[in-house]
XYZ file of N, CA and C in Angstrom:
507
model
N -60.741 27.341 21.168
C -60.495 26.634 19.933
C -61.310 25.357 19.934
N -61.887 25.070 18.804
C -62.709 23.872 18.691
C -61.858 22.616 18.770
N -62.467 21.587 19.311
C -61.759 20.319 19.437
C -61.520 19.716 18.056
N -60.321 19.192 17.848
C -59.993 18.549 16.586
C -59.340 19.474 15.570
N -59.420 20.779 15.779
C -58.783 21.719 14.854
C -57.435 22.131 15.422
N -56.453 22.073 14.570
C -55.115 22.479 14.990
C -54.867 23.913 14.576
N -54.090 24.602 15.387
C -53.707 25.955 15.054
C -52.590 25.880 14.019
N -52.774 26.558 12.907
C -51.789 26.535 11.830
C -50.763 27.628 12.084
N -49.511 27.205 12.150
C -48.433 28.156 12.370
C -48.044 28.764 11.025
N -47.974 30.078 10.993
C -47.569 30.759 9.772
C -46.053 30.753 9.690
N -45.557 30.408 8.527
C -44.122 30.403 8.336
C -43.710 31.677 7.632
N -42.965 32.461 8.331
C -42.526 33.757 7.809
C -41.009 33.790 7.762
N -40.464 32.853 7.053
C -39.022 32.677 7.034
C -38.248 33.946 6.680
N -38.634 34.610 5.597
C -37.830 35.721 5.093
C -38.543 37.070 5.125
N -39.747 37.142 5.686
C -40.530 38.375 5.636
C -39.806 39.572 6.229
N -39.199 39.413 7.368
C -38.487 40.513 8.033
C -37.350 41.007 7.149
N -36.656 40.067 6.538
C -35.486 40.405 5.747
C -35.864 41.030 4.414
N -37.033 40.681 3.894
C -37.529 41.295 2.664
C -37.712 42.791 2.896
N -38.274 43.155 4.035
C -38.452 44.574 4.362
C -37.116 45.285 4.505
N -36.133 44.615 5.093
C -34.810 45.217 5.249
C -34.148 45.447 3.896
N -34.327 44.504 2.981
C -33.794 44.676 1.624
C -34.499 45.844 0.951
N -35.815 45.940 1.110
C -36.582 47.038 0.521
C -36.076 48.384 1.019
N -35.752 48.465 2.293
C -35.262 49.725 2.869
C -33.902 50.111 2.298
N -33.086 49.134 1.909
C -31.790 49.462 1.294
C -31.960 49.954 -0.140
N -33.050 49.534 -0.777
C -33.298 49.915 -2.170
C -34.014 51.259 -2.249
N -35.081 51.387 -1.481
C -35.942 52.563 -1.589
C -36.559 52.884 -0.232
N -36.272 54.068 0.256
C -36.826 54.471 1.540
C -38.245 55.004 1.424
N -38.649 55.380 0.208
C -39.963 55.996 0.039
C -41.063 55.016 -0.371
N -40.748 53.728 -0.421
C -41.760 52.732 -0.779
C -41.949 51.735 0.355
N -43.138 51.169 0.373
C -43.453 50.102 1.324
C -44.310 49.091 0.580
N -44.417 47.893 1.123
C -45.244 46.881 0.474
C -46.303 46.398 1.456
N -47.389 45.902 0.923
C -48.469 45.419 1.765
C -48.086 44.087 2.406
N -48.802 43.733 3.430
C -48.548 42.468 4.122
C -48.771 41.284 3.188
N -49.803 41.383 2.343
C -50.093 40.312 1.402
C -48.946 40.141 0.399
N -48.424 41.251 -0.108
C -47.308 41.206 -1.050
C -46.078 40.606 -0.398
N -45.851 40.996 0.827
C -44.704 40.484 1.578
C -44.828 38.971 1.766
N -46.023 38.498 2.095
C -46.252 37.060 2.277
C -46.066 36.299 0.971
N -46.547 36.872 -0.126
C -46.396 36.213 -1.424
C -44.941 36.147 -1.850
N -44.191 37.219 -1.633
C -42.766 37.221 -1.969
C -42.010 36.239 -1.079
N -42.389 36.175 0.194
C -41.802 35.200 1.111
C -42.058 33.780 0.614
N -43.268 33.506 0.196
C -43.615 32.177 -0.323
C -42.808 31.847 -1.568
N -42.667 32.818 -2.459
C -41.905 32.597 -3.690
C -40.439 32.308 -3.373
N -39.860 33.052 -2.449
C -38.455 32.844 -2.077
C -38.288 31.495 -1.377
N -39.252 31.103 -0.571
C -39.195 29.781 0.072
C -39.238 28.665 -0.964
N -40.068 28.819 -1.991
C -40.143 27.821 -3.061
C -38.813 27.748 -3.804
N -38.238 28.907 -4.104
C -36.934 28.936 -4.785
C -35.871 28.286 -3.914
N -35.846 28.630 -2.619
C -34.856 28.054 -1.698
C -35.017 26.545 -1.596
N -36.253 26.081 -1.501
C -36.513 24.641 -1.401
C -36.102 23.912 -2.675
N -36.395 24.512 -3.825
C -36.042 23.898 -5.106
C -34.527 23.794 -5.268
N -33.832 24.892 -4.992
C -32.367 24.889 -5.089
C -31.772 23.888 -4.106
N -32.264 23.894 -2.883
C -31.742 22.998 -1.847
C -31.975 21.536 -2.179
N -33.181 21.204 -2.621
C -33.473 19.811 -2.971
C -32.592 19.317 -4.115
N -32.390 20.176 -5.097
C -31.522 19.798 -6.207
C -30.072 19.659 -5.743
N -29.626 20.559 -4.864
C -28.258 20.478 -4.330
C -28.065 19.180 -3.532
N -29.070 18.812 -2.757
C -29.012 17.552 -1.987
C -28.933 16.364 -2.946
N -29.773 16.380 -3.978
C -29.765 15.290 -4.959
C -28.439 15.213 -5.715
N -27.865 16.371 -6.052
C -26.567 16.382 -6.728
C -25.474 15.819 -5.824
N -25.518 16.171 -4.557
C -24.528 15.668 -3.590
C -24.615 14.151 -3.490
N -25.817 13.638 -3.410
C -26.026 12.183 -3.342
C -25.575 11.522 -4.641
N -25.921 12.151 -5.762
C -25.556 11.601 -7.062
C -24.030 11.553 -7.240
N -23.334 12.572 -6.725
C -21.874 12.615 -6.799
C -21.220 11.684 -5.773
N -22.062 11.028 -4.958
C -21.612 10.115 -3.902
C -20.717 10.823 -2.883
N -21.134 12.043 -2.541
C -20.422 12.824 -1.539
C -21.225 12.810 -0.245
N -20.573 13.109 0.844
C -21.244 13.158 2.145
C -21.430 14.584 2.640
N -20.801 15.538 1.937
C -20.875 16.931 2.352
C -21.368 17.794 1.199
N -22.413 18.565 1.460
C -22.965 19.490 0.484
C -22.129 20.765 0.527
N -21.631 21.199 -0.620
C -20.764 22.373 -0.667
C -21.328 23.438 -1.603
N -20.567 24.506 -1.751
C -20.945 25.599 -2.640
C -21.135 25.089 -4.068
N -20.310 24.156 -4.477
C -20.358 23.657 -5.856
C -21.736 23.079 -6.191
N -22.309 22.311 -5.277
C -23.634 21.745 -5.527
C -24.713 22.836 -5.564
N -24.585 23.831 -4.691
C -25.552 24.932 -4.690
C -25.432 25.711 -6.000
N -24.212 25.996 -6.403
C -23.984 26.733 -7.651
C -24.522 25.958 -8.856
N -24.238 24.671 -8.917
C -24.744 23.855 -10.029
C -26.266 23.798 -10.037
N -26.882 23.757 -8.869
C -28.353 23.767 -8.778
C -28.918 25.055 -9.356
N -28.280 26.161 -9.006
C -28.742 27.464 -9.497
C -28.601 27.520 -11.018
N -27.490 27.004 -11.526
C -27.268 27.006 -12.980
C -28.277 26.123 -13.706
N -28.696 25.038 -13.079
C -29.682 24.147 -13.695
C -31.068 24.785 -13.697
N -31.431 25.424 -12.595
C -32.774 25.968 -12.438
C -32.959 27.297 -13.159
N -31.989 28.178 -13.044
C -32.090 29.521 -13.617
C -31.044 29.699 -14.707
N -31.323 30.597 -15.644
C -30.368 30.870 -16.708
C -30.247 32.370 -16.935
N -29.267 32.755 -17.721
C -29.131 34.141 -18.146
C -28.390 35.025 -17.155
N -28.626 36.314 -17.327
C -27.936 37.336 -16.519
C -28.252 37.213 -15.036
N -29.477 36.831 -14.721
C -29.868 36.673 -13.323
C -28.962 35.655 -12.631
N -28.713 34.551 -13.285
C -27.849 33.512 -12.726
C -26.416 33.999 -12.623
N -25.910 34.588 -13.699
C -24.527 35.076 -13.701
C -24.300 36.089 -12.578
N -25.201 37.059 -12.470
C -25.057 38.096 -11.445
C -25.208 37.537 -10.035
N -26.152 36.617 -9.854
C -26.354 36.060 -8.515
C -25.149 35.237 -8.078
N -24.555 34.495 -8.993
C -23.368 33.703 -8.664
C -22.188 34.621 -8.353
N -22.051 35.684 -9.130
C -20.964 36.652 -8.890
C -21.099 37.288 -7.504
N -22.299 37.727 -7.179
C -22.561 38.344 -5.868
C -22.309 37.329 -4.751
N -22.776 36.106 -4.939
C -22.607 35.065 -3.918
C -21.133 34.767 -3.676
N -20.355 34.700 -4.743
C -18.922 34.453 -4.593
C -18.237 35.584 -3.833
N -18.658 36.831 -4.094
C -18.111 37.979 -3.367
C -18.455 37.899 -1.876
N -19.679 37.530 -1.571
C -20.111 37.415 -0.172
C -19.361 36.301 0.558
N -19.178 35.169 -0.115
C -18.438 34.056 0.488
C -16.985 34.454 0.709
N -16.430 35.200 -0.243
C -15.057 35.676 -0.101
C -14.920 36.605 1.109
N -15.881 37.530 1.254
C -15.894 38.410 2.436
C -15.990 37.588 3.709
N -16.870 36.593 3.686
C -17.099 35.755 4.856
C -15.837 35.000 5.265
N -15.155 34.415 4.301
C -13.972 33.601 4.623
C -12.753 34.451 4.947
N -12.690 35.675 4.415
C -11.525 36.533 4.643
C -11.691 37.505 5.801
N -12.825 37.473 6.476
C -13.082 38.416 7.560
C -12.334 37.990 8.819
N -11.336 38.798 9.184
C -10.568 38.533 10.403
C -11.026 39.413 11.556
N -11.979 40.287 11.295
C -12.470 41.207 12.307
C -13.264 40.454 13.362
N -12.867 40.578 14.597
C -13.533 39.855 15.691
C -14.834 40.530 16.141
N -15.105 41.744 15.633
C -16.334 42.436 16.019
C -17.572 41.784 15.416
N -17.400 41.161 14.260
C -18.534 40.509 13.609
C -18.796 39.166 14.285
N -20.012 39.006 14.748
C -20.368 37.759 15.412
C -21.115 36.808 14.497
N -21.922 37.339 13.625
C -22.786 36.478 12.818
C -22.217 36.273 11.417
N -22.687 35.207 10.791
C -22.278 34.933 9.415
C -22.820 36.020 8.486
N -23.977 36.552 8.813
C -24.562 37.640 8.021
C -23.630 38.836 7.984
N -23.164 39.248 9.157
C -22.287 40.408 9.245
C -20.968 40.163 8.524
N -20.412 38.998 8.702
C -19.142 38.679 8.048
C -19.276 38.706 6.534
N -20.387 38.201 6.017
C -20.596 38.147 4.574
C -21.141 39.458 4.014
N -21.645 40.324 4.886
C -22.207 41.587 4.439
C -23.557 41.433 3.765
N -24.377 40.505 4.260
C -25.693 40.262 3.674
C -26.796 40.472 4.705
N -28.017 40.586 4.224
C -29.182 40.781 5.089
C -29.864 39.446 5.385
N -29.965 38.590 4.377
C -30.630 37.294 4.564
C -29.786 36.394 5.462
N -30.431 35.657 6.368
C -29.678 34.840 7.328
C -29.214 33.498 6.753
N -27.917 33.230 6.827
C -27.424 31.918 6.407
C -28.018 30.776 7.234
N -28.407 31.059 8.471
C -28.999 30.003 9.313
C -30.301 29.487 8.705
N -31.093 30.376 8.118
C -32.337 29.959 7.480
C -32.034 29.194 6.195
N -31.056 29.666 5.445
C -30.655 28.954 4.220
C -30.127 27.567 4.577
N -29.434 27.470 5.695
C -28.899 26.175 6.130
C -30.026 25.198 6.460
N -31.117 25.693 7.022
C -32.265 24.824 7.305
C -32.804 24.218 6.021
N -32.866 25.033 4.969
C -33.317 24.519 3.681
C -32.320 23.496 3.139
N -31.018 23.791 3.250
C -29.995 22.874 2.735
C -29.965 21.553 3.508
N -30.329 21.607 4.772
C -30.382 20.389 5.579
C -31.757 19.727 5.496
N -32.616 20.283 4.649
C -33.972 19.767 4.470
C -34.701 19.695 5.805
N -34.514 20.725 6.609
C -35.131 20.866 7.924
C -34.875 19.646 8.809
N -33.643 19.128 8.724
C -33.228 18.024 9.579
C -33.455 16.645 8.994
N -34.079 16.563 7.835
C -34.388 15.254 7.242
C -33.199 14.663 6.489
N -32.243 15.503 6.128
C -31.095 15.035 5.363
C -29.949 14.650 6.299
N -29.263 13.590 5.967
C -28.129 13.125 6.766
C -26.807 13.720 6.270
N -26.878 14.525 5.216
C -25.671 15.114 4.651
C -25.116 16.206 5.555
N -23.808 16.358 5.508
C -23.165 17.477 6.186
C -23.174 18.659 5.222
N -23.104 19.866 5.759
C -23.117 21.072 4.941
C -21.904 21.910 5.316
N -21.145 22.365 4.320
C -19.988 23.210 4.608
C -20.448 24.527 5.216
N -19.541 25.233 5.860
C -19.935 26.488 6.517
C -20.206 27.607 5.521
N -19.714 27.472 4.286
C -19.901 28.523 3.296
C -21.131 28.323 2.400
N -21.632 27.104 2.292
C -22.788 26.834 1.424
C -24.036 27.634 1.837
N -24.364 27.723 3.136
C -25.534 28.524 3.516
C -25.352 30.017 3.224
N -24.129 30.510 3.374
C -23.834 31.915 3.062
C -24.074 32.151 1.573
N -23.628 31.212 0.767
C -23.795 31.291 -0.690
C -25.280 31.326 -1.059
N -26.050 30.397 -0.521
C -27.479 30.329 -0.827
C -28.207 31.575 -0.327
N -27.898 32.025 0.873
C -28.554 33.215 1.429
C -28.277 34.447 0.570
N -27.051 34.586 0.087
C -26.725 35.742 -0.741
C -27.428 35.670 -2.098
N -27.589 34.477 -2.650
C -28.326 34.306 -3.912
C -29.794 34.667 -3.712
N -30.386 34.185 -2.633
C -31.793 34.495 -2.358
C -31.982 35.993 -2.157
N -31.057 36.611 -1.440
C -31.130 38.054 -1.226
C -31.018 38.793 -2.560
N -30.149 38.330 -3.430
C -30.003 38.958 -4.747
C -31.310 38.852 -5.535
N -31.950 37.700 -5.503
C -33.231 37.530 -6.205
C -34.275 38.515 -5.674
N -34.370 38.638 -4.363
C -35.329 39.568 -3.755
C -35.000 41.008 -4.150
N -33.714 41.342 -4.133
C -33.289 42.688 -4.514
C -33.703 42.995 -5.949
N -33.465 42.072 -6.854
C -33.836 42.265 -8.261
C -35.347 42.427 -8.410
N -36.110 41.595 -7.739
C -37.571 41.676 -7.818
C -38.048 43.036 -7.319
N -37.565 43.441 -6.157
C -38.011 44.705 -5.566
C -37.556 45.915 -6.389
N -36.353 45.847 -6.948
C -35.875 46.958 -7.790
C -36.724 47.094 -9.048
N -37.061 45.964 -9.652
C -37.907 46.005 -10.853
C -39.307 46.509 -10.540
N -39.861 46.061 -9.435
C -41.194 46.518 -9.033
C -41.166 48.014 -8.735
N -40.135 48.464 -8.046
C -40.004 49.879 -7.719
C -39.904 50.727 -8.981
N -39.144 50.255 -9.951
C -38.995 50.963 -11.223
C -40.325 51.027 -11.964
N -41.048 49.925 -12.000
C -42.341 49.888 -12.697
C -43.349 50.820 -12.035
N -43.339 50.838 -10.711
C -44.260 51.722 -9.982
C -43.958 53.188 -10.311
N -42.678 53.543 -10.353
C -42.303 54.927 -10.689
C -42.703 55.274 -12.118
N -42.488 54.321 -13.039
C -42.838 54.571 -14.436
C -44.339 54.775 -14.622
N -45.140 54.095 -13.846
C -46.592 54.200 -13.953
C -47.173 55.252 -13.027
N -46.312 56.030 -12.391
C -46.717 57.120 -11.494
C -47.682 56.656 -10.409
N -47.419 55.505 -9.842
C -48.282 54.973 -8.791
C -47.656 55.196 -7.429
N -46.846 56.210 -7.308
C -46.127 56.476 -6.057
C -47.049 57.078 -5.041
């Protein structure tokens, strides 16, 4: 490596999970690496936007703990329509599963909530990668992760439908 040049680390926050969501939707389709990277970038932008707004709302409300309410309000401010309604409904169901799970076999928050996207990654966004001094409730990352997963599911389902309609299988 040449002197003075730094190696750029690629951030692939959700790429693995995007493929897992795709496999739940359609076993006969696959996406290119470039498409996967672009979808990952789009989801990261959405996660960052929602998280930053949730942090700002928490500060504005003069609270010290970021909760589901701030995440939900951020989503309602940024997105509108059926997409928002459905994503909030799904997120509430996942949080309910997470909080009501008494089964000791489930170790991870993902398993308890029944989602593919990791709440730990969503929590990093909510904590602004360590830059925020706010506390985060244990359910807020589950809520955000389930919303992000819902967005990816909708995108992939629509793309899959369009591909079938255009006979590009």
